[in-house]
Short mmCIF file of C-alpha atoms and ligand atoms in Angstrom, two decimals:
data_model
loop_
_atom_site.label_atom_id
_atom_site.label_comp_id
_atom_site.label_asym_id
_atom_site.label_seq_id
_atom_site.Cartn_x
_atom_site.Cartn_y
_atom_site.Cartn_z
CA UNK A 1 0.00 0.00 0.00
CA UNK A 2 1.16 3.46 -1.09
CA UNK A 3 0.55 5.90 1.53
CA UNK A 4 1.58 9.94 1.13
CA UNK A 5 2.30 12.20 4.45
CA UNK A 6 0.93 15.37 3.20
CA UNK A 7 1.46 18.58 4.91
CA UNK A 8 0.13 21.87 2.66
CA UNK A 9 1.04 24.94 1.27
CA UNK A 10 1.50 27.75 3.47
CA UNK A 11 1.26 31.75 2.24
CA UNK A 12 4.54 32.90 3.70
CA UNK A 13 7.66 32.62 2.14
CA UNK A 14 9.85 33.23 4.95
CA UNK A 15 8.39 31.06 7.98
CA UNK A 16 10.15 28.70 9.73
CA UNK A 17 9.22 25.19 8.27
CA UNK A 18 10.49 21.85 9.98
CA UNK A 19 9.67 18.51 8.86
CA UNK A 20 6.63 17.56 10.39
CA UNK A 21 7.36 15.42 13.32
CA UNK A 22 4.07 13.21 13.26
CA UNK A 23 4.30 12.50 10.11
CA UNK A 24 8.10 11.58 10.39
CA UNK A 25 7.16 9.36 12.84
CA UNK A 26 4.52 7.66 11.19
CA UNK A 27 6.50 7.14 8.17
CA UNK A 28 8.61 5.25 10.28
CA UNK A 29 6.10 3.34 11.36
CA UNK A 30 4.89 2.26 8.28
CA UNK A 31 8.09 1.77 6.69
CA UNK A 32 8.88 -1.07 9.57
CA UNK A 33 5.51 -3.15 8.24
CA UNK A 34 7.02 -2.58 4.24
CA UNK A 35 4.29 0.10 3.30
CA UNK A 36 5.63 2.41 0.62
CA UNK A 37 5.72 5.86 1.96
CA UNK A 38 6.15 8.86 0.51
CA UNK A 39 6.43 12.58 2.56
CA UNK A 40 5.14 16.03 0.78
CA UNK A 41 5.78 19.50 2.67
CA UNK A 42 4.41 22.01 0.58
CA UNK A 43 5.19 24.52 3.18
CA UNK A 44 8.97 24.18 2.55
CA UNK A 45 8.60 24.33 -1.22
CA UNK A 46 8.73 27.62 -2.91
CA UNK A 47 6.35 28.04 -5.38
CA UNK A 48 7.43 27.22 -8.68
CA UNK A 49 8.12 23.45 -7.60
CA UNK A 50 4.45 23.11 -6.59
CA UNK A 51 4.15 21.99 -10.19
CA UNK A 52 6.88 19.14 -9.71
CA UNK A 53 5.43 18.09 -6.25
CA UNK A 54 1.83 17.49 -7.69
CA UNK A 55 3.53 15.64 -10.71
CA UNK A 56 5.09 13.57 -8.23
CA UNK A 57 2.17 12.38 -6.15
CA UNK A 58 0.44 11.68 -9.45
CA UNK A 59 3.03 9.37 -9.98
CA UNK A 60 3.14 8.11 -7.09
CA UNK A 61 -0.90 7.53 -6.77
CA UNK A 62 -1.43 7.04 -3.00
CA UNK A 63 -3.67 4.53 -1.69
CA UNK A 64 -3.63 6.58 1.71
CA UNK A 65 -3.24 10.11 2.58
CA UNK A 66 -2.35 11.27 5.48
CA UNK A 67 -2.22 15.28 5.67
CA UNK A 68 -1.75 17.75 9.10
CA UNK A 69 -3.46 20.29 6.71
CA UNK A 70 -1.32 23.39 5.88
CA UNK A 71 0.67 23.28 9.26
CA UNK A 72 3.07 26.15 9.90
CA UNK A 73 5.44 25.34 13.14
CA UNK A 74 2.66 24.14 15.73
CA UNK A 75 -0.53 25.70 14.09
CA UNK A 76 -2.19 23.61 11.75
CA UNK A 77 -5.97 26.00 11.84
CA UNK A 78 -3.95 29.48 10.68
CA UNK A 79 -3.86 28.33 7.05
CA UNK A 80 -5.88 25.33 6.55
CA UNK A 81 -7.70 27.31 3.91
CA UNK A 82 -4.63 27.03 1.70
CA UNK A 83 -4.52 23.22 2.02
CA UNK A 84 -8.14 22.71 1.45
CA UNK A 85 -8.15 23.49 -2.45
CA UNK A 86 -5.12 20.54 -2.57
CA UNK A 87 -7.02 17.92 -0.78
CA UNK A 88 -10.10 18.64 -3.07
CA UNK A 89 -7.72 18.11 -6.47
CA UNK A 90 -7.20 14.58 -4.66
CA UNK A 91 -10.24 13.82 -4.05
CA UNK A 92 -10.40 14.23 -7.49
CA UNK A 93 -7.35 12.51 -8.92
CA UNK A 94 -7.98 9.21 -6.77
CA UNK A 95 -11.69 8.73 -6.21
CA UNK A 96 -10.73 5.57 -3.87
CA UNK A 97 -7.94 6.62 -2.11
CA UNK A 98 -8.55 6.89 1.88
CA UNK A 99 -7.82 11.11 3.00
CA UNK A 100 -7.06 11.19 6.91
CA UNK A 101 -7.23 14.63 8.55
CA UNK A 102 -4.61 14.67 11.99
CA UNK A 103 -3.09 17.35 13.91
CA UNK A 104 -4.74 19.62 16.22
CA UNK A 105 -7.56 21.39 14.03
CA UNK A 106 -8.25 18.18 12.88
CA UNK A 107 -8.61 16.82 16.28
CA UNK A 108 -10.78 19.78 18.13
CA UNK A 109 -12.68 20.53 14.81
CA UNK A 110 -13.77 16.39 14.18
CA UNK A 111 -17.10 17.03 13.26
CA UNK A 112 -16.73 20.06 10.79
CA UNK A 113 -14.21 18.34 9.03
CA UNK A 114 -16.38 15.04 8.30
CA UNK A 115 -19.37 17.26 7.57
CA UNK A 116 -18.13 19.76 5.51
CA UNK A 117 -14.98 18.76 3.65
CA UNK A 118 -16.12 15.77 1.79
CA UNK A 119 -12.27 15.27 0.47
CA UNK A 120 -11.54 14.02 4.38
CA UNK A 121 -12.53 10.49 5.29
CA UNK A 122 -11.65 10.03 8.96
CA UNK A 123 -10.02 12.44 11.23
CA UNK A 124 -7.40 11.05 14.10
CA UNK A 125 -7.79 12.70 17.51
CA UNK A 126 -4.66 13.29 19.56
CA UNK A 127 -1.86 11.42 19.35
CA UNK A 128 -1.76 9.87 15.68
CA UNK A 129 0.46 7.40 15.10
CA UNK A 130 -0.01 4.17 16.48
CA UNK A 131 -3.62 4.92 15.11
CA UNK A 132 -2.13 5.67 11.66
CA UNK A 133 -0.48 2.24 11.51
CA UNK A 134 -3.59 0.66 12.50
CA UNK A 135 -5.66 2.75 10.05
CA UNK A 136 -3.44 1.37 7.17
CA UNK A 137 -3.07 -2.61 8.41
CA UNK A 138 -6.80 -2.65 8.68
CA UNK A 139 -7.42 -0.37 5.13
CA UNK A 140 -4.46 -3.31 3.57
CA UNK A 141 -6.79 -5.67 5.26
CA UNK A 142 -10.38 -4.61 4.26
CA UNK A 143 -10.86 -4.23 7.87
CA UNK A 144 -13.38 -1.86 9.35
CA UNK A 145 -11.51 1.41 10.58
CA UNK A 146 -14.42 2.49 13.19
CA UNK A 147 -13.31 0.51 16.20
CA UNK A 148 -9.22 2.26 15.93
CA UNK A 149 -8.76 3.68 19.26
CA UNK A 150 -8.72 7.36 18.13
CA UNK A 151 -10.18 7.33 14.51
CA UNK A 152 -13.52 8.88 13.89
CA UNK A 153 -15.47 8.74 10.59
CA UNK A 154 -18.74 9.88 9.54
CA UNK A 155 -19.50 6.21 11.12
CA UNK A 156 -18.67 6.64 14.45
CA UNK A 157 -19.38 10.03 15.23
CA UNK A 158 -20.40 9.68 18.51
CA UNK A 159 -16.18 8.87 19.84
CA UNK A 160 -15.92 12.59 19.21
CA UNK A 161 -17.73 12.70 22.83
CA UNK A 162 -15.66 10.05 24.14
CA UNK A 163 -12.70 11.34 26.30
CA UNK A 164 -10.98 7.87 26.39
CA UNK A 165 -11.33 7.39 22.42
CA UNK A 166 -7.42 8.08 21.48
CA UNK A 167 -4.38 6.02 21.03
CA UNK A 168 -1.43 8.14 23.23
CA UNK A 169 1.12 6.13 24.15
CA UNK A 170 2.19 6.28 27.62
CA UNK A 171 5.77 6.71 26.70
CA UNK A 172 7.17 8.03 23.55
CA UNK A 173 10.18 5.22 22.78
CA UNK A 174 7.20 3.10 21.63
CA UNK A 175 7.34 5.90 18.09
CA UNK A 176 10.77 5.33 17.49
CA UNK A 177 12.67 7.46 15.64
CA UNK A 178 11.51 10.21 13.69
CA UNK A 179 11.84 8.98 9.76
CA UNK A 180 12.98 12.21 9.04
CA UNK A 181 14.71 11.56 5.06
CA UNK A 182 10.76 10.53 4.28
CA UNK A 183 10.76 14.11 3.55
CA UNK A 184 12.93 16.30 1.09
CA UNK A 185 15.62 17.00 3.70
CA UNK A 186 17.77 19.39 1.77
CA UNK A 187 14.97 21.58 1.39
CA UNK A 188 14.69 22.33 5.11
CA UNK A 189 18.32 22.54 5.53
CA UNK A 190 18.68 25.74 2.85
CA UNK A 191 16.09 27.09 5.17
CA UNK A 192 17.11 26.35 8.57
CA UNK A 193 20.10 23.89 9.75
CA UNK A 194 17.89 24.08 13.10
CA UNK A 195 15.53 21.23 13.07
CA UNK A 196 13.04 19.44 16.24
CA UNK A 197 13.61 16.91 18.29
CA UNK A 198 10.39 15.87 21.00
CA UNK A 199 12.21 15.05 25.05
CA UNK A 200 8.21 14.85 26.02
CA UNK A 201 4.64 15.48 25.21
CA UNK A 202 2.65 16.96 27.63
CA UNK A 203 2.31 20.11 29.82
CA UNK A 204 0.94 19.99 33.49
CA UNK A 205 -0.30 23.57 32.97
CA UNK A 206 -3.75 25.01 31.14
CA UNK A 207 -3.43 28.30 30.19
CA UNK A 208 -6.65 29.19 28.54
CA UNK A 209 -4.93 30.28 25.42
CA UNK A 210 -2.80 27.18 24.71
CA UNK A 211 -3.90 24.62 22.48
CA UNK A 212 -1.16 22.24 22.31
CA UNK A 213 -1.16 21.56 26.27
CA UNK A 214 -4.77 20.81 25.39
CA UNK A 215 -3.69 18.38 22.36
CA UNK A 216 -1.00 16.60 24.52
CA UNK A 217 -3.45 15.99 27.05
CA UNK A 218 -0.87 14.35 29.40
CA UNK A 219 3.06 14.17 29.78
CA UNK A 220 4.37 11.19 28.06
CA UNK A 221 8.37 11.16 28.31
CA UNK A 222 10.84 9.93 25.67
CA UNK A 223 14.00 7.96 27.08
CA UNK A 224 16.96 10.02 27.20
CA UNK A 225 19.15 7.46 24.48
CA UNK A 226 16.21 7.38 22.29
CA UNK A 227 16.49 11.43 22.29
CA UNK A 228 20.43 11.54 22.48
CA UNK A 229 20.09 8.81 18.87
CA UNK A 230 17.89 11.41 17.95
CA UNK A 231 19.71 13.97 17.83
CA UNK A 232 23.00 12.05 16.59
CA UNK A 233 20.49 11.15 13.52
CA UNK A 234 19.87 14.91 12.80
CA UNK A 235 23.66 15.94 13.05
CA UNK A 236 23.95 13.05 10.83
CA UNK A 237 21.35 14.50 8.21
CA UNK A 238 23.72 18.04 8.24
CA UNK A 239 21.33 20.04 11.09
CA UNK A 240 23.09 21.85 13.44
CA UNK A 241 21.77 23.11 16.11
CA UNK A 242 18.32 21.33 17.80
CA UNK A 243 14.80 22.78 18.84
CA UNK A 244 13.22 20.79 21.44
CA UNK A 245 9.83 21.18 21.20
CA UNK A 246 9.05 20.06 25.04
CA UNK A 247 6.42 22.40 26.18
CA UNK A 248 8.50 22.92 29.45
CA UNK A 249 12.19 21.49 29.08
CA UNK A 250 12.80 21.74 33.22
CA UNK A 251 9.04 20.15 34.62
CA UNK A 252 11.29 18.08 36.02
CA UNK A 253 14.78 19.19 36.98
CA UNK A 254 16.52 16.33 37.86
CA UNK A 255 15.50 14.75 34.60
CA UNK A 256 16.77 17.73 32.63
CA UNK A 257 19.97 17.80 34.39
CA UNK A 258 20.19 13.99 33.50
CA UNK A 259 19.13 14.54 29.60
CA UNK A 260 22.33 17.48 29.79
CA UNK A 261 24.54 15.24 31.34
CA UNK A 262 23.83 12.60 28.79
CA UNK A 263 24.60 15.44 26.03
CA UNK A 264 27.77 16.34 27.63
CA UNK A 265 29.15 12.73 27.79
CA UNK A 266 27.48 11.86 24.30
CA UNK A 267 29.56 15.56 23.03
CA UNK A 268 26.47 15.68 20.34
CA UNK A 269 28.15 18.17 18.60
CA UNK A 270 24.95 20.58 18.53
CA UNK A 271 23.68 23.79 20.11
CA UNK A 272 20.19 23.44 20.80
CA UNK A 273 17.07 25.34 22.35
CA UNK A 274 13.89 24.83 24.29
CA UNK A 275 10.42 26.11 25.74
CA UNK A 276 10.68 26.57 29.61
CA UNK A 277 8.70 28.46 31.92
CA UNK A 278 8.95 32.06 33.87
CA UNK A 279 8.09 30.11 36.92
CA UNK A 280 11.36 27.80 37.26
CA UNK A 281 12.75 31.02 39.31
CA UNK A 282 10.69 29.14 42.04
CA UNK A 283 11.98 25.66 42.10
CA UNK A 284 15.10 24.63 44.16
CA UNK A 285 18.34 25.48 42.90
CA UNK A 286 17.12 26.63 39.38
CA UNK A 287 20.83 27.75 38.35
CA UNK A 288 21.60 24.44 38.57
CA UNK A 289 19.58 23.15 35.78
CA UNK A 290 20.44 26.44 33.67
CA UNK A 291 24.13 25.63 34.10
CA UNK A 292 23.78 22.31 33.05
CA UNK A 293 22.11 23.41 29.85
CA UNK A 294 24.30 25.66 29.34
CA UNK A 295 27.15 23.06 29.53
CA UNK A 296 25.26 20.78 27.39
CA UNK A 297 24.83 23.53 24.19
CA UNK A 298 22.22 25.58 25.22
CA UNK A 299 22.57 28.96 23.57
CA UNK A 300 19.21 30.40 24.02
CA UNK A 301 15.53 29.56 25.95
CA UNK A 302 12.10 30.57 24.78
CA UNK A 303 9.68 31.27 27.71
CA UNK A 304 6.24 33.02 27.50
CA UNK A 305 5.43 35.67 29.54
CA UNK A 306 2.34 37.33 28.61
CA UNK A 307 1.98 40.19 30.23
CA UNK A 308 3.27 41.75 33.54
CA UNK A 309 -0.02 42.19 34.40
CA UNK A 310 -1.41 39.95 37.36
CA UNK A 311 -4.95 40.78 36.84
CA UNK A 312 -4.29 39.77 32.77
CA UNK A 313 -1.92 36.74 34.05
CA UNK A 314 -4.41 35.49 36.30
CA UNK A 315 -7.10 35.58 34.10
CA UNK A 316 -5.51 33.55 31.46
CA UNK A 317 -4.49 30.76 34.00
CA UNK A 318 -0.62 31.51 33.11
CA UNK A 319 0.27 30.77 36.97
CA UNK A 320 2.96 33.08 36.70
CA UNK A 321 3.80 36.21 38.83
CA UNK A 322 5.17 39.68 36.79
CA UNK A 323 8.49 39.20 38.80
CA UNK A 324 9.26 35.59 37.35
CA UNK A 325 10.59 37.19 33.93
CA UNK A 326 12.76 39.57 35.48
CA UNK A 327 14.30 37.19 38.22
CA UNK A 328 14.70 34.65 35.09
CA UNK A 329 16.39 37.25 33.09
CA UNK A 330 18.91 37.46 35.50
CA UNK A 331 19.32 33.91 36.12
CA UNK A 332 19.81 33.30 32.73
CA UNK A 333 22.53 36.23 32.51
CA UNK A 334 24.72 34.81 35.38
CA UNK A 335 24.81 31.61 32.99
CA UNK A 336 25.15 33.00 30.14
CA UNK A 337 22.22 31.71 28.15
CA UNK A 338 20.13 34.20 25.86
CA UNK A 339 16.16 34.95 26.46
CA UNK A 340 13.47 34.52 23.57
CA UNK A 341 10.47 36.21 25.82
CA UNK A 342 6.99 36.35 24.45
CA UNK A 343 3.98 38.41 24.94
CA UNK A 344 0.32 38.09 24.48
CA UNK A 345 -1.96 40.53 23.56
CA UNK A 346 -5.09 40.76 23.22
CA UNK A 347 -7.05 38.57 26.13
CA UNK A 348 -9.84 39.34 27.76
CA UNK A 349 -8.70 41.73 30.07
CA UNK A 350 -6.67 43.82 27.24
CA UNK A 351 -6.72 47.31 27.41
CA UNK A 352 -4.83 49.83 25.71
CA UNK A 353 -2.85 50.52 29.10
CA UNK A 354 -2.37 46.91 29.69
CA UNK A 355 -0.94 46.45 25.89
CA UNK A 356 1.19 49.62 27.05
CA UNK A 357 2.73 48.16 30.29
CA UNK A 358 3.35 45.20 28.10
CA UNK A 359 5.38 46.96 25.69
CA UNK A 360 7.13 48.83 28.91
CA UNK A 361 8.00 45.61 30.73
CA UNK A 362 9.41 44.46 27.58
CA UNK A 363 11.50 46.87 27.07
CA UNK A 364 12.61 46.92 30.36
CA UNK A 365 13.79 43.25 30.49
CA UNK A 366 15.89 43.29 27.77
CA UNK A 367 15.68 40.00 26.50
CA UNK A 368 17.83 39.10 23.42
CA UNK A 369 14.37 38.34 21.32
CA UNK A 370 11.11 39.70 21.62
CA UNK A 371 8.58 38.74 20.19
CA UNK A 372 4.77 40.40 20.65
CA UNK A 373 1.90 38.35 18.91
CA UNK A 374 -2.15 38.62 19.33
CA UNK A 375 -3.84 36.32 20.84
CA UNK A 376 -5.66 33.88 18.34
CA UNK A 377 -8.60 31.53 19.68
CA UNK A 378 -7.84 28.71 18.56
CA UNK A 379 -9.76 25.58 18.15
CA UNK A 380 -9.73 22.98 21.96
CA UNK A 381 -8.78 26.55 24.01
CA UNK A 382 -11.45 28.00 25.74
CA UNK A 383 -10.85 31.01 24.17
CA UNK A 384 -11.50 29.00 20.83
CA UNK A 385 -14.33 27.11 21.70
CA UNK A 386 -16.37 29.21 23.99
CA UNK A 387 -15.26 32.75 23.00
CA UNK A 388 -18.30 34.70 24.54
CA UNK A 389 -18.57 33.19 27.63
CA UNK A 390 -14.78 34.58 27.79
CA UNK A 391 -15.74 38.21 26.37
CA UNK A 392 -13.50 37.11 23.48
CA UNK A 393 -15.30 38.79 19.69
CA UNK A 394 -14.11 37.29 16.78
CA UNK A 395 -13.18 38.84 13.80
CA UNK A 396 -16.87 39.67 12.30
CA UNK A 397 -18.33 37.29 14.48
CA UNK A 398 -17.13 34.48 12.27
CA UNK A 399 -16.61 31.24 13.84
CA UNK A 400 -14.76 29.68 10.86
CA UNK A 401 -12.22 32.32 10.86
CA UNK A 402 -9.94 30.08 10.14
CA UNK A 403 -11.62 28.89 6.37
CA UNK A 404 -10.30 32.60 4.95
CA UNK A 405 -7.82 33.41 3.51
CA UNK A 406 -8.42 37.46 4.16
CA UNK A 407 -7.08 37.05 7.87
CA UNK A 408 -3.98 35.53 7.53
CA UNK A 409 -1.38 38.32 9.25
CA UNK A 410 -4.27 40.10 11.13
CA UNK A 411 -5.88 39.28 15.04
CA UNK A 412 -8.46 37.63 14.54
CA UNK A 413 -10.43 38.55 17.43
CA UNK A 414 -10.43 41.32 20.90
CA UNK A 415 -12.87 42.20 23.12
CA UNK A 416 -14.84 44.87 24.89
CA UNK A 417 -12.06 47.09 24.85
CA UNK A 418 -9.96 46.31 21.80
CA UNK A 419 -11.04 45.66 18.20
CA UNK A 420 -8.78 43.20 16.17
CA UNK A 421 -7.71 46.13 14.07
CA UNK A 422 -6.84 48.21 17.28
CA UNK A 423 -4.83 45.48 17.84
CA UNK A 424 -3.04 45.10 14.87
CA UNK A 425 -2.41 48.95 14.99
CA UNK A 426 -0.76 48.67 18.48
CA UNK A 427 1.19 45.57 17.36
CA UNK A 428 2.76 47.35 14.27
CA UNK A 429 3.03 50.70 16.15
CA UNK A 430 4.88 48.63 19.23
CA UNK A 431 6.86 46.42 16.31
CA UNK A 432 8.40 49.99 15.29
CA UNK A 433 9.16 51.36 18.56
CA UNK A 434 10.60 47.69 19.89
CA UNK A 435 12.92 47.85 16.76
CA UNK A 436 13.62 51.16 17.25
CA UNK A 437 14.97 50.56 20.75
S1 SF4 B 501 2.67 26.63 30.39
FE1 SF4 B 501 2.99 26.83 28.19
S2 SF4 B 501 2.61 24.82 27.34
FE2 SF4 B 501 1.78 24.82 29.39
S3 SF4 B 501 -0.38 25.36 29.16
FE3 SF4 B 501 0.73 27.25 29.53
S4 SF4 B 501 1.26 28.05 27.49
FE4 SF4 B 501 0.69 25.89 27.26
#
């Protein structure tokens, strides 16, 4: 069986595009059981090879389709109107071949998907891969599909209710290896020679805002020599330097000081980065863990701290306190490791002074990146899925926001006191001034 890991166009030319990890690691997967697998990524092609790629998958002629939509970093809703004209030319191309929606609009948007996008077949929720294997022994089979732990079809509509109807794994080594060559790896490397690795799944934290804590659902761990081959396999492919995409690299401490130690002794021979949180400041001895990872090729952390507004932090759930960012600036300094800090604007409790003291604290803290983004609601947040009941207005009212192309680069939503184009105007005006030191 033929089976084609899709991921789709995108509209920007200069976004950062890595090879999508699911898919990677359902191509290896498949590859184990001798399926013939082929991965697209339309979002690191520039345009004029578009041509070539849909040559190739007519070529090719999948049997199965696997697609994360049009999925830019972590956000597969933003520009899932750009993938939706692609899936529709193979619908028509292959009449009989099985399209499977996964990712996270897929997963929090089940039923529109199946309803209206008659290209899709089934949709997997959460975690997709072990479900993806099983979706393609049973399809080789001409097996029934509705009883996959995790796969919903216009025949089983009613798992979409189920909270237990998924197939996560309760520890990552059971994926593998990410089959990352599936994929035109060249392609990504004249982009980027940073690529991601995955330590864990999972964050212990909701902020309402945050849909992939919401996709993770729990924290599933990856051993540290599966991670450490890992990253000895992307070296080996000519990356560089390493993203891990671990919602919060130091949950736990003592494993992150083992994972550094491990990198140290292995000398992997890249830099690397990773997500933590403002709130480490509060755990024993968090130097510690910053030296290590600055021993272990750390250069730089990303952390998001919102606002320095409690009344704003609180009300998103961030669990953070305003002085976290500026005792974790200076924590950071003493090591020696660089600051990525993040703002949101644009919640609930948004007001032009509160975007103002944002911009201020910013300023202030003097991290080495900076980067200021709206809010958007996306699909499984609350914000996303109950919007008025959190005094969140979307862009015109419209709930499918996401289906048009005419918001891509604009908020897509405020509230009672900020319109989305208030918000853009700040963002552009505070862009300037940030840049203008
Ligand atoms: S701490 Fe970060 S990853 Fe966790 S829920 Fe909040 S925003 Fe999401």
């Amino acid at each position: 069986v033929r089976v084609l890991l899709l991921n789709g166009p995108i509209p920007y030319t200069n976004a950062i595009t890595h090879i999508p990890l699911e898919l990677a690691y359902i191509a290896r997967l498949l590859i184990r059981e001798s399926f013939i697998v082929k991965g697209l990524d339309f979002s690191v092609l520039s345009q004029n090879c578009h041509e070539q790629a849909h040559a190739e998958i007519r070529e090719f002629q999948p049997e199965v389709v696997f697609t994360t939509f049009s999925r830019v970093l972590f956000d597969s809703t933003r520009c899932l109107s750009y993938c939706l004209p692609l899936l529709d030319h193979l619908r028509r191309c292959f009449p009989t071949t099985h399209i499977c929606a996964i990712g996270e609009h897929a997963t929090f948007r089940t039923q529109e998907i199946l309803d209206r996008y008659c290209s899709v077949d089934s949709v997997i929720r959460f975690a997709p891969e072990l479900a993806a294997r099983a979706l393609c022994r049973s399809l080789t089979d001409n097996q029934p599909i509705e009883d996959i732990p995790g796969v919903v079809t216009k025949r089983n509509p009613w798992r979409i209710e189920d909270p237990s109807w998924h197939s996560i794994p309760d520890n990552l080594d059971v994926l593998s290896i990410p089959e990352r060559k599936a994929f035109p790896v060249d392609q990504y490397l004249r982009k980027d020679s940073e690529t991601i690795v995955e330590g864990s799944r999972g964050c212990v934290h909701r902020c309402l805002f945050c849909q992939r804590s919401r996709y993770h659902r729990k924290v599933v761990e990856r051993g540290i020599d599966l991670i450490l081959k890992d990253v000895a396999e992307c070296h080996g492919l000519g990356f560089n330097s390493v993203f891990f995409t671990d919602l919060d690299f130091c949950r736990d401490t003592e494993r992150a000081i083992r994972l550094c130690n491990a990198m140290i002794s292995e000398r992997i021979g890249v830099t690397w980065t990773c997500n933590i949180r403002a709130d480490i400041t509060e755990k024993d001895s968090p130097v510690d863990v910053l030296r290590a990872m600055k021993a272990a090729g750390c250069y730089r952390v990303f952390v998001g701290l919102e606002s320095p507004n409690p009344g704003v932090l609180s009300n998103i759930r961030k669990r953070i306190s305003p002085d976290n960012g500026m005792r974790l600036k200076r924590a950071l300094d003493s090591v020696g490791l660089k600051l990525h800090a993040s703002f949101l604007v644009g919640t609930p409790k948004d007001n032009f002074q509160t975007l103002e003291h944002t911009f201020e604290y910013a300023k202030a803290l003097g991290a080495d990146m900076t980067s200021i983004n709206a809010l958007v609601p996306l699909p499984g947040t609350e914000y996303g899925d109950s919007p008025i009941k959190w005094g969140i207005d979307l862009v015109n009212g419209d709930t499918q926001w996401y289906e048009r192309t005419e918001y891509l680069n604009k908020a897509v939503s405020g509230n009672a006191n900020l319109s989305p184009d208030e918000i853009d105007v700040w963002l552009r005006s505070a862009h300037v001034r940030l840049l203008g030191g």
